[in-house]
C-alpha cells in the first residue's frame, strides 16, 4: 500500500484518451484529469501528451518518486519495448525510457489488464482474497493475476493473457495470427459480429442482451453461445490457476447474464463437481485502470530488461 510512500500518480494511456489521477495515502483519488490521446499524430506527440498531463498532476504529488502508467498491449521480456498495442504507433518503441527522459522521473509501465487486476485486488471487489484473477471483457479480452496484493507477470511477461487462448481452431481469425482465440469469441466486437452474422441488426452487446431478454430468438441463440464460450474459456483458467475470486471488468462485465447462466456455464466446464470460485463484478468502474497504474509505484514486480 501507499501509506509509507505518500501520494502517487497514475496514468491510463488509452487509444482515445489519456487519464491521470493522484491518489492520497488511503488510495482515494484527489485529482483527476482526462485529455484526448490524439494518436493519429504519432508516437512523439503521445509522449508529449503524457508529459503535459503529468505536469498538471505533479503539483498535487510533488514528492512522488515514480509515475505508474497502464496501457493496452504488453512489454517485451526480450527488450522491454511495447508490443501488441492497438495504438500501433507505440509498438516497437522504447516508451518507458523515452518517458523517463522526457519526465525526468522513473516510470513503471504495465499492461492495462494487469493494472485493472491490481486495483481491484487492493481496493475493489478482490480485496481480501489471496489470489485474484482480473478479467477485461471489452473491445479486447485481457486478464491479470494478483497474488497477496502483488502483480504476477511471469518470466515472459504474459501471465494472465487468457484472451489469446485458442479455444476453437475453426473459429474467427485473430489479429495475433491464430484462430478462435478467446478474444475473437468474447470481446464486444465479437458478440456484435456474431449477432450480425446470425441475421440480427446492428446493436451493441447491451442491446443484444436486452433483445434476448425480450424474446428475440436470434439474440437469445447468439447470447447463449457467447455464455457457453465464456464458461469454457474461464473454466480453463480456473482449472490451472484456481483463483480465490474472478473479478470481471470492461464494458461486457455489465451483462447480468454472466453472473447467472455465465457462472453456470463455468461450472459445467470446470474440472470439479462444484464451482466454489466467486465470479464478481468490478467495484471501481472505469477508474480501475488508472488507480492500478498509480498502485504500480508500490508494486515490486519483476523488472524488465532495459530497452
Ligand atoms: Zn489471438
mmCIF file of N, CA and C in Angstrom, residues 72-183:
data_model
loop_
_atom_site.group_PDB
_atom_site.id
_atom_site.type_symbol
_atom_site.label_atom_id
_atom_site.label_comp_id
_atom_site.label_asym_id
_atom_site.label_seq_id
_atom_site.Cartn_x
_atom_site.Cartn_y
_atom_site.Cartn_z
ATOM 1 N N UNK A 72 -2.785 -0.523 -23.069
ATOM 2 C CA UNK A 72 -3.034 -1.797 -23.742
ATOM 3 C C UNK A 72 -1.752 -2.329 -24.383
ATOM 4 N N UNK A 73 -1.717 -3.639 -24.614
ATOM 5 C CA UNK A 73 -0.516 -4.248 -25.174
ATOM 6 C C UNK A 73 0.357 -4.768 -24.059
ATOM 7 N N UNK A 74 1.573 -5.120 -24.405
ATOM 8 C CA UNK A 74 2.470 -5.673 -23.397
ATOM 9 C C UNK A 74 3.886 -5.193 -23.657
ATOM 10 N N UNK A 75 4.748 -5.504 -22.722
ATOM 11 C CA UNK A 75 6.153 -5.126 -22.848
ATOM 12 C C UNK A 75 6.957 -6.374 -23.140
ATOM 13 N N UNK A 76 7.816 -6.301 -24.115
ATOM 14 C CA UNK A 76 8.620 -7.463 -24.480
ATOM 15 C C UNK A 76 9.567 -7.821 -23.345
ATOM 16 N N UNK A 77 9.567 -9.118 -22.965
ATOM 17 C CA UNK A 77 10.521 -9.567 -21.953
ATOM 18 C C UNK A 77 11.937 -9.617 -22.527
ATOM 19 N N UNK A 78 12.037 -9.511 -23.857
ATOM 20 C CA UNK A 78 13.351 -9.546 -24.513
ATOM 21 C C UNK A 78 14.041 -8.184 -24.418
ATOM 22 N N UNK A 79 13.289 -7.114 -24.759
ATOM 23 C CA UNK A 79 13.941 -5.806 -24.806
ATOM 24 C C UNK A 79 13.131 -4.681 -24.161
ATOM 25 N N UNK A 80 12.008 -5.016 -23.514
ATOM 26 C CA UNK A 80 11.243 -4.003 -22.792
ATOM 27 C C UNK A 80 10.434 -3.072 -23.671
ATOM 28 N N UNK A 81 10.445 -3.302 -24.992
ATOM 29 C CA UNK A 81 9.676 -2.422 -25.869
ATOM 30 C C UNK A 81 8.204 -2.830 -25.898
ATOM 31 N N UNK A 82 7.338 -1.877 -26.314
ATOM 32 C CA UNK A 82 5.900 -2.142 -26.362
ATOM 33 C C UNK A 82 5.593 -3.067 -27.533
ATOM 34 N N UNK A 83 4.672 -4.008 -27.314
ATOM 35 C CA UNK A 83 4.162 -4.822 -28.417
ATOM 36 C C UNK A 83 2.682 -5.090 -28.198
ATOM 37 N N UNK A 84 2.021 -5.518 -29.240
ATOM 38 C CA UNK A 84 0.598 -5.889 -29.193
ATOM 39 C C UNK A 84 -0.309 -4.746 -28.755
ATOM 40 N N UNK A 85 0.116 -3.496 -28.926
ATOM 41 C CA UNK A 85 -0.764 -2.386 -28.566
ATOM 42 C C UNK A 85 -1.661 -2.049 -29.743
ATOM 43 N N UNK A 86 -2.945 -1.754 -29.434
ATOM 44 C CA UNK A 86 -3.822 -1.330 -30.525
ATOM 45 C C UNK A 86 -3.583 0.138 -30.896
ATOM 46 N N UNK A 87 -2.813 0.847 -30.075
ATOM 47 C CA UNK A 87 -2.272 2.150 -30.512
ATOM 48 C C UNK A 87 -0.951 1.802 -31.205
ATOM 49 N N UNK A 88 -1.053 1.496 -32.493
ATOM 50 C CA UNK A 88 0.041 0.773 -33.165
ATOM 51 C C UNK A 88 1.334 1.579 -33.236
ATOM 52 N N UNK A 89 1.240 2.913 -33.148
ATOM 53 C CA UNK A 89 2.475 3.698 -33.233
ATOM 54 C C UNK A 89 3.356 3.503 -31.994
ATOM 55 N N UNK A 90 2.813 2.875 -30.939
ATOM 56 C CA UNK A 90 3.633 2.590 -29.744
ATOM 57 C C UNK A 90 4.453 1.313 -29.917
ATOM 58 N N UNK A 91 4.014 0.436 -30.821
ATOM 59 C CA UNK A 91 4.660 -0.873 -30.935
ATOM 60 C C UNK A 91 6.108 -0.753 -31.424
ATOM 61 N N UNK A 92 6.974 -1.500 -30.741
ATOM 62 C CA UNK A 92 8.395 -1.477 -31.100
ATOM 63 C C UNK A 92 9.134 -0.294 -30.509
ATOM 64 N N UNK A 93 8.442 0.548 -29.766
ATOM 65 C CA UNK A 93 9.062 1.762 -29.224
ATOM 66 C C UNK A 93 9.506 1.557 -27.768
ATOM 67 N N UNK A 94 10.615 2.175 -27.402
ATOM 68 C CA UNK A 94 11.082 2.114 -26.002
ATOM 69 C C UNK A 94 10.359 3.181 -25.168
ATOM 70 N N UNK A 95 9.072 2.969 -24.962
ATOM 71 C CA UNK A 95 8.235 4.011 -24.359
ATOM 72 C C UNK A 95 8.686 4.366 -22.947
ATOM 73 N N UNK A 96 9.048 3.349 -22.178
ATOM 74 C CA UNK A 96 9.413 3.627 -20.780
ATOM 75 C C UNK A 96 10.644 4.544 -20.676
ATOM 76 N N UNK A 97 11.779 4.199 -21.304
ATOM 77 C CA UNK A 97 12.927 5.120 -21.198
ATOM 78 C C UNK A 97 12.675 6.463 -21.862
ATOM 79 N N UNK A 98 11.895 6.480 -22.943
ATOM 80 C CA UNK A 98 11.594 7.766 -23.585
ATOM 81 C C UNK A 98 10.806 8.667 -22.632
ATOM 82 N N UNK A 99 9.843 8.079 -21.915
ATOM 83 C CA UNK A 99 9.070 8.877 -20.955
ATOM 84 C C UNK A 99 9.949 9.305 -19.779
ATOM 85 N N UNK A 100 10.813 8.411 -19.347
ATOM 86 C CA UNK A 100 11.684 8.767 -18.208
ATOM 87 C C UNK A 100 12.590 9.943 -18.574
ATOM 88 N N UNK A 101 13.098 9.930 -19.793
ATOM 89 C CA UNK A 101 13.946 11.065 -20.228
ATOM 90 C C UNK A 101 13.125 12.341 -20.284
ATOM 91 N N UNK A 102 11.909 12.227 -20.835
ATOM 92 C CA UNK A 102 11.079 13.428 -21.023
ATOM 93 C C UNK A 102 10.587 13.970 -19.676
ATOM 94 N N UNK A 103 10.221 13.057 -18.755
ATOM 95 C CA UNK A 103 9.636 13.476 -17.470
ATOM 96 C C UNK A 103 10.697 13.726 -16.398
ATOM 97 N N UNK A 104 11.881 13.187 -16.632
ATOM 98 C CA UNK A 104 12.946 13.229 -15.612
ATOM 99 C C UNK A 104 12.467 12.593 -14.313
ATOM 100 N N UNK A 105 11.746 11.499 -14.477
ATOM 101 C CA UNK A 105 11.214 10.728 -13.353
ATOM 102 C C UNK A 105 11.263 9.254 -13.737
ATOM 103 N N UNK A 106 11.309 8.380 -12.722
ATOM 104 C CA UNK A 106 11.179 6.953 -13.011
ATOM 105 C C UNK A 106 9.754 6.656 -13.460
ATOM 106 N N UNK A 107 9.635 5.713 -14.387
ATOM 107 C CA UNK A 107 8.328 5.330 -14.912
ATOM 108 C C UNK A 107 8.196 3.819 -14.809
ATOM 109 N N UNK A 108 7.034 3.356 -14.371
ATOM 110 C CA UNK A 108 6.730 1.918 -14.408
ATOM 111 C C UNK A 108 5.555 1.739 -15.355
ATOM 112 N N UNK A 109 5.768 0.967 -16.399
ATOM 113 C CA UNK A 109 4.769 0.771 -17.437
ATOM 114 C C UNK A 109 4.207 -0.646 -17.313
ATOM 115 N N UNK A 110 2.893 -0.789 -17.453
ATOM 116 C CA UNK A 110 2.281 -2.120 -17.351
ATOM 117 C C UNK A 110 1.082 -2.226 -18.280
ATOM 118 N N UNK A 111 0.768 -3.438 -18.610
ATOM 119 C CA UNK A 111 -0.435 -3.759 -19.356
ATOM 120 C C UNK A 111 -1.683 -3.286 -18.590
ATOM 121 N N UNK A 112 -2.677 -2.785 -19.311
ATOM 122 C CA UNK A 112 -3.844 -2.213 -18.636
ATOM 123 C C UNK A 112 -4.675 -3.254 -17.874
ATOM 124 N N UNK A 113 -4.691 -4.497 -18.363
ATOM 125 C CA UNK A 113 -5.448 -5.533 -17.629
ATOM 126 C C UNK A 113 -4.758 -5.871 -16.306
ATOM 127 N N UNK A 114 -3.427 -5.839 -16.304
ATOM 128 C CA UNK A 114 -2.704 -6.053 -15.042
ATOM 129 C C UNK A 114 -3.011 -4.924 -14.057
ATOM 130 N N UNK A 115 -3.100 -3.698 -14.575
ATOM 131 C CA UNK A 115 -3.448 -2.561 -13.708
ATOM 132 C C UNK A 115 -4.854 -2.726 -13.141
ATOM 133 N N UNK A 116 -5.781 -3.163 -13.986
ATOM 134 C CA UNK A 116 -7.151 -3.411 -13.524
ATOM 135 C C UNK A 116 -7.152 -4.429 -12.385
ATOM 136 N N UNK A 117 -6.434 -5.538 -12.590
ATOM 137 C CA UNK A 117 -6.416 -6.605 -11.579
ATOM 138 C C UNK A 117 -5.792 -6.102 -10.277
ATOM 139 N N UNK A 118 -4.725 -5.327 -10.397
ATOM 140 C CA UNK A 118 -4.052 -4.813 -9.194
ATOM 141 C C UNK A 118 -4.981 -3.894 -8.399
ATOM 142 N N UNK A 119 -5.690 -3.023 -9.119
ATOM 143 C CA UNK A 119 -6.597 -2.091 -8.444
ATOM 144 C C UNK A 119 -7.750 -2.823 -7.768
ATOM 145 N N UNK A 120 -8.359 -3.749 -8.481
ATOM 146 C CA UNK A 120 -9.493 -4.457 -7.893
ATOM 147 C C UNK A 120 -9.047 -5.347 -6.733
ATOM 148 N N UNK A 121 -7.818 -5.886 -6.819
ATOM 149 C CA UNK A 121 -7.315 -6.741 -5.737
ATOM 150 C C UNK A 121 -7.035 -5.923 -4.479
ATOM 151 N N UNK A 122 -6.515 -4.727 -4.659
ATOM 152 C CA UNK A 122 -6.118 -3.935 -3.481
ATOM 153 C C UNK A 122 -7.236 -3.032 -2.967
ATOM 154 N N UNK A 123 -8.086 -2.557 -3.860
ATOM 155 C CA UNK A 123 -9.055 -1.539 -3.441
ATOM 156 C C UNK A 123 -10.460 -1.787 -3.963
ATOM 157 N N UNK A 124 -10.711 -2.935 -4.572
ATOM 158 C CA UNK A 124 -12.024 -3.176 -5.168
ATOM 159 C C UNK A 124 -12.619 -4.509 -4.760
ATOM 160 N N UNK A 125 -13.259 -5.183 -5.701
ATOM 161 C CA UNK A 125 -14.006 -6.412 -5.404
ATOM 162 C C UNK A 125 -13.120 -7.591 -5.010
ATOM 163 N N UNK A 126 -11.825 -7.505 -5.331
ATOM 164 C CA UNK A 126 -10.934 -8.616 -4.995
ATOM 165 C C UNK A 126 -10.246 -8.461 -3.658
ATOM 166 N N UNK A 127 -10.564 -7.374 -2.980
ATOM 167 C CA UNK A 127 -9.899 -7.086 -1.706
ATOM 168 C C UNK A 127 -10.162 -8.201 -0.690
ATOM 169 N N UNK A 128 -9.093 -8.671 -0.051
ATOM 170 C CA UNK A 128 -9.245 -9.715 0.964
ATOM 171 C C UNK A 128 -9.063 -11.116 0.424
ATOM 172 N N UNK A 129 -9.013 -11.263 -0.897
ATOM 173 C CA UNK A 129 -8.787 -12.590 -1.493
ATOM 174 C C UNK A 129 -7.298 -12.744 -1.820
ATOM 175 N N UNK A 130 -6.696 -13.890 -1.457
ATOM 176 C CA UNK A 130 -5.253 -14.042 -1.716
ATOM 177 C C UNK A 130 -4.881 -14.051 -3.197
ATOM 178 N N UNK A 131 -5.644 -14.767 -4.007
ATOM 179 C CA UNK A 131 -5.296 -14.888 -5.425
ATOM 180 C C UNK A 131 -6.463 -14.383 -6.277
ATOM 181 N N UNK A 132 -6.212 -13.318 -7.010
ATOM 182 C CA UNK A 132 -7.258 -12.646 -7.788
ATOM 183 C C UNK A 132 -6.941 -12.781 -9.274
ATOM 184 N N UNK A 133 -7.936 -13.235 -10.035
ATOM 185 C CA UNK A 133 -7.816 -13.176 -11.493
ATOM 186 C C UNK A 133 -8.746 -12.073 -11.980
ATOM 187 N N UNK A 134 -8.158 -11.013 -12.513
ATOM 188 C CA UNK A 134 -8.928 -9.878 -13.034
ATOM 189 C C UNK A 134 -9.102 -10.039 -14.532
ATOM 190 N N UNK A 135 -10.321 -9.849 -14.990
ATOM 191 C CA UNK A 135 -10.690 -10.086 -16.388
ATOM 192 C C UNK A 135 -11.173 -8.789 -17.018
ATOM 193 N N UNK A 136 -10.672 -8.491 -18.211
ATOM 194 C CA UNK A 136 -11.237 -7.396 -19.002
ATOM 195 C C UNK A 136 -12.013 -7.997 -20.167
ATOM 196 N N UNK A 137 -13.301 -7.676 -20.239
ATOM 197 C CA UNK A 137 -14.146 -8.049 -21.375
ATOM 198 C C UNK A 137 -14.625 -6.756 -22.015
ATOM 199 N N UNK A 138 -13.961 -6.337 -23.052
ATOM 200 C CA UNK A 138 -14.325 -5.077 -23.695
ATOM 201 C C UNK A 138 -14.040 -5.156 -25.173
ATOM 202 N N UNK A 139 -13.432 -4.110 -25.720
ATOM 203 C CA UNK A 139 -13.033 -4.139 -27.127
ATOM 204 C C UNK A 139 -12.068 -5.295 -27.349
ATOM 205 N N UNK A 140 -11.254 -5.562 -26.354
ATOM 206 C CA UNK A 140 -10.389 -6.736 -26.348
ATOM 207 C C UNK A 140 -10.689 -7.552 -25.112
ATOM 208 N N UNK A 141 -9.990 -8.681 -24.969
ATOM 209 C CA UNK A 141 -10.135 -9.519 -23.773
ATOM 210 C C UNK A 141 -8.750 -9.700 -23.162
ATOM 211 N N UNK A 142 -8.619 -9.313 -21.902
ATOM 212 C CA UNK A 142 -7.332 -9.446 -21.222
ATOM 213 C C UNK A 142 -7.527 -9.999 -19.833
ATOM 214 N N UNK A 143 -6.429 -10.153 -19.141
ATOM 215 C CA UNK A 143 -6.513 -10.653 -17.777
ATOM 216 C C UNK A 143 -5.231 -10.374 -17.024
ATOM 217 N N UNK A 144 -5.344 -10.345 -15.712
ATOM 218 C CA UNK A 144 -4.179 -10.123 -14.870
ATOM 219 C C UNK A 144 -4.303 -10.921 -13.588
ATOM 220 N N UNK A 145 -3.159 -11.312 -13.043
ATOM 221 C CA UNK A 145 -3.115 -12.142 -11.837
ATOM 222 C C UNK A 145 -2.450 -11.348 -10.714
ATOM 223 N N UNK A 146 -3.098 -11.308 -9.558
ATOM 224 C CA UNK A 146 -2.517 -10.641 -8.392
ATOM 225 C C UNK A 146 -2.527 -11.624 -7.229
ATOM 226 N N UNK A 147 -1.349 -11.846 -6.654
ATOM 227 C CA UNK A 147 -1.220 -12.786 -5.541
ATOM 228 C C UNK A 147 -0.739 -12.043 -4.306
ATOM 229 N N UNK A 148 -1.503 -12.146 -3.234
ATOM 230 C CA UNK A 148 -1.168 -11.467 -1.974
ATOM 231 C C UNK A 148 -0.877 -9.987 -2.225
ATOM 232 N N UNK A 149 -1.687 -9.368 -3.076
ATOM 233 C CA UNK A 149 -1.572 -7.928 -3.328
ATOM 234 C C UNK A 149 -0.502 -7.536 -4.321
ATOM 235 N N UNK A 150 0.239 -8.530 -4.867
ATOM 236 C CA UNK A 150 1.310 -8.217 -5.813
ATOM 237 C C UNK A 150 1.001 -8.806 -7.190
ATOM 238 N N UNK A 151 1.311 -8.044 -8.202
ATOM 239 C CA UNK A 151 1.071 -8.496 -9.558
ATOM 240 C C UNK A 151 2.000 -9.658 -9.904
ATOM 241 N N UNK A 152 1.450 -10.662 -10.573
ATOM 242 C CA UNK A 152 2.257 -11.785 -11.037
ATOM 243 C C UNK A 152 2.305 -11.718 -12.559
ATOM 244 N N UNK A 153 3.488 -11.451 -13.101
ATOM 245 C CA UNK A 153 3.578 -11.260 -14.555
ATOM 246 C C UNK A 153 4.272 -12.418 -15.259
ATOM 247 N N UNK A 154 5.107 -13.174 -14.543
ATOM 248 C CA UNK A 154 5.786 -14.315 -15.146
ATOM 249 C C UNK A 154 7.047 -13.918 -15.892
ATOM 250 N N UNK A 155 7.937 -14.896 -16.141
ATOM 251 C CA UNK A 155 9.223 -14.595 -16.784
ATOM 252 C C UNK A 155 9.095 -14.096 -18.220
ATOM 253 N N UNK A 156 7.987 -14.436 -18.900
ATOM 254 C CA UNK A 156 7.790 -13.949 -20.272
ATOM 255 C C UNK A 156 6.865 -12.735 -20.318
ATOM 256 N N UNK A 157 6.411 -12.331 -19.140
ATOM 257 C CA UNK A 157 5.516 -11.186 -19.015
ATOM 258 C C UNK A 157 4.189 -11.420 -19.754
ATOM 259 N N UNK A 158 3.708 -12.650 -19.729
ATOM 260 C CA UNK A 158 2.428 -12.944 -20.399
ATOM 261 C C UNK A 158 1.415 -13.574 -19.447
ATOM 262 N N UNK A 159 1.732 -13.656 -18.157
ATOM 263 C CA UNK A 159 0.810 -14.304 -17.220
ATOM 264 C C UNK A 159 -0.559 -13.630 -17.271
ATOM 265 N N UNK A 160 -1.596 -14.441 -17.318
ATOM 266 C CA UNK A 160 -2.965 -13.920 -17.314
ATOM 267 C C UNK A 160 -3.528 -13.612 -18.677
ATOM 268 N N UNK A 161 -2.742 -13.782 -19.745
ATOM 269 C CA UNK A 161 -3.211 -13.408 -21.087
ATOM 270 C C UNK A 161 -4.149 -14.464 -21.666
ATOM 271 N N UNK A 162 -5.265 -14.660 -21.025
ATOM 272 C CA UNK A 162 -6.216 -15.692 -21.452
ATOM 273 C C UNK A 162 -6.941 -15.306 -22.737
ATOM 274 N N UNK A 163 -6.899 -14.037 -23.121
ATOM 275 C CA UNK A 163 -7.602 -13.587 -24.327
ATOM 276 C C UNK A 163 -7.089 -14.248 -25.595
ATOM 277 N N UNK A 164 -5.868 -14.800 -25.524
ATOM 278 C CA UNK A 164 -5.314 -15.445 -26.722
ATOM 279 C C UNK A 164 -5.085 -16.938 -26.508
ATOM 280 N N UNK A 165 -5.854 -17.521 -25.594
ATOM 281 C CA UNK A 165 -6.013 -18.971 -25.600
ATOM 282 C C UNK A 165 -6.822 -19.298 -26.860
ATOM 283 N N UNK A 166 -6.285 -20.143 -27.712
ATOM 284 C CA UNK A 166 -7.035 -20.555 -28.899
ATOM 285 C C UNK A 166 -7.956 -21.703 -28.504
ATOM 286 N N UNK A 167 -9.249 -21.448 -28.446
ATOM 287 C CA UNK A 167 -10.185 -22.473 -27.975
ATOM 288 C C UNK A 167 -10.969 -23.122 -29.111
ATOM 289 N N UNK A 168 -10.876 -22.557 -30.321
ATOM 290 C CA UNK A 168 -11.619 -23.122 -31.441
ATOM 291 C C UNK A 168 -10.820 -22.928 -32.729
ATOM 292 N N UNK A 169 -10.082 -23.965 -33.177
ATOM 293 C CA UNK A 169 -9.256 -23.814 -34.382
ATOM 294 C C UNK A 169 -10.065 -23.422 -35.612
ATOM 295 N N UNK A 170 -11.375 -23.693 -35.600
ATOM 296 C CA UNK A 170 -12.221 -23.322 -36.733
ATOM 297 C C UNK A 170 -12.865 -21.944 -36.520
ATOM 298 N N UNK A 171 -12.462 -21.278 -35.459
ATOM 299 C CA UNK A 171 -13.080 -20.008 -35.125
ATOM 300 C C UNK A 171 -12.528 -18.842 -35.939
ATOM 301 N N UNK A 172 -12.993 -17.626 -35.636
ATOM 302 C CA UNK A 172 -12.566 -16.444 -36.395
ATOM 303 C C UNK A 172 -11.057 -16.208 -36.289
ATOM 304 N N UNK A 173 -10.489 -15.594 -37.325
ATOM 305 C CA UNK A 173 -9.069 -15.254 -37.314
ATOM 306 C C UNK A 173 -8.830 -14.100 -36.352
ATOM 307 N N UNK A 174 -7.774 -14.232 -35.558
ATOM 308 C CA UNK A 174 -7.444 -13.197 -34.572
ATOM 309 C C UNK A 174 -6.290 -12.343 -35.110
ATOM 310 N N UNK A 175 -6.188 -11.110 -34.645
ATOM 311 C CA UNK A 175 -5.093 -10.251 -35.111
ATOM 312 C C UNK A 175 -3.725 -10.819 -34.724
ATOM 313 N N UNK A 176 -3.714 -11.727 -33.712
ATOM 314 C CA UNK A 176 -2.437 -12.296 -33.267
ATOM 315 C C UNK A 176 -1.943 -13.389 -34.207
ATOM 316 N N UNK A 177 -2.770 -13.767 -35.205
ATOM 317 C CA UNK A 177 -2.346 -14.749 -36.186
ATOM 318 C C UNK A 177 -2.933 -16.139 -35.957
ATOM 319 N N UNK A 178 -3.580 -16.351 -34.809
ATOM 320 C CA UNK A 178 -4.196 -17.642 -34.540
ATOM 321 C C UNK A 178 -5.691 -17.564 -34.866
ATOM 322 N N UNK A 179 -6.363 -18.685 -34.710
ATOM 323 C CA UNK A 179 -7.807 -18.712 -34.970
ATOM 324 C C UNK A 179 -8.548 -19.125 -33.700
ATOM 325 N N UNK A 180 -9.716 -18.530 -33.520
ATOM 326 C CA UNK A 180 -10.579 -18.928 -32.417
ATOM 327 C C UNK A 180 -10.041 -18.578 -31.045
ATOM 328 N N UNK A 181 -9.263 -17.494 -30.962
ATOM 329 C CA UNK A 181 -8.832 -17.026 -29.636
ATOM 330 C C UNK A 181 -10.052 -16.608 -28.816
ATOM 331 N N UNK A 182 -9.906 -16.667 -27.504
ATOM 332 C CA UNK A 182 -10.974 -16.223 -26.609
ATOM 333 C C UNK A 182 -11.435 -14.812 -26.994
ATOM 334 N N UNK A 183 -10.495 -13.967 -27.354
ATOM 335 C CA UNK A 183 -10.857 -12.581 -27.711
ATOM 336 C C UNK A 183 -11.774 -12.523 -28.934
#
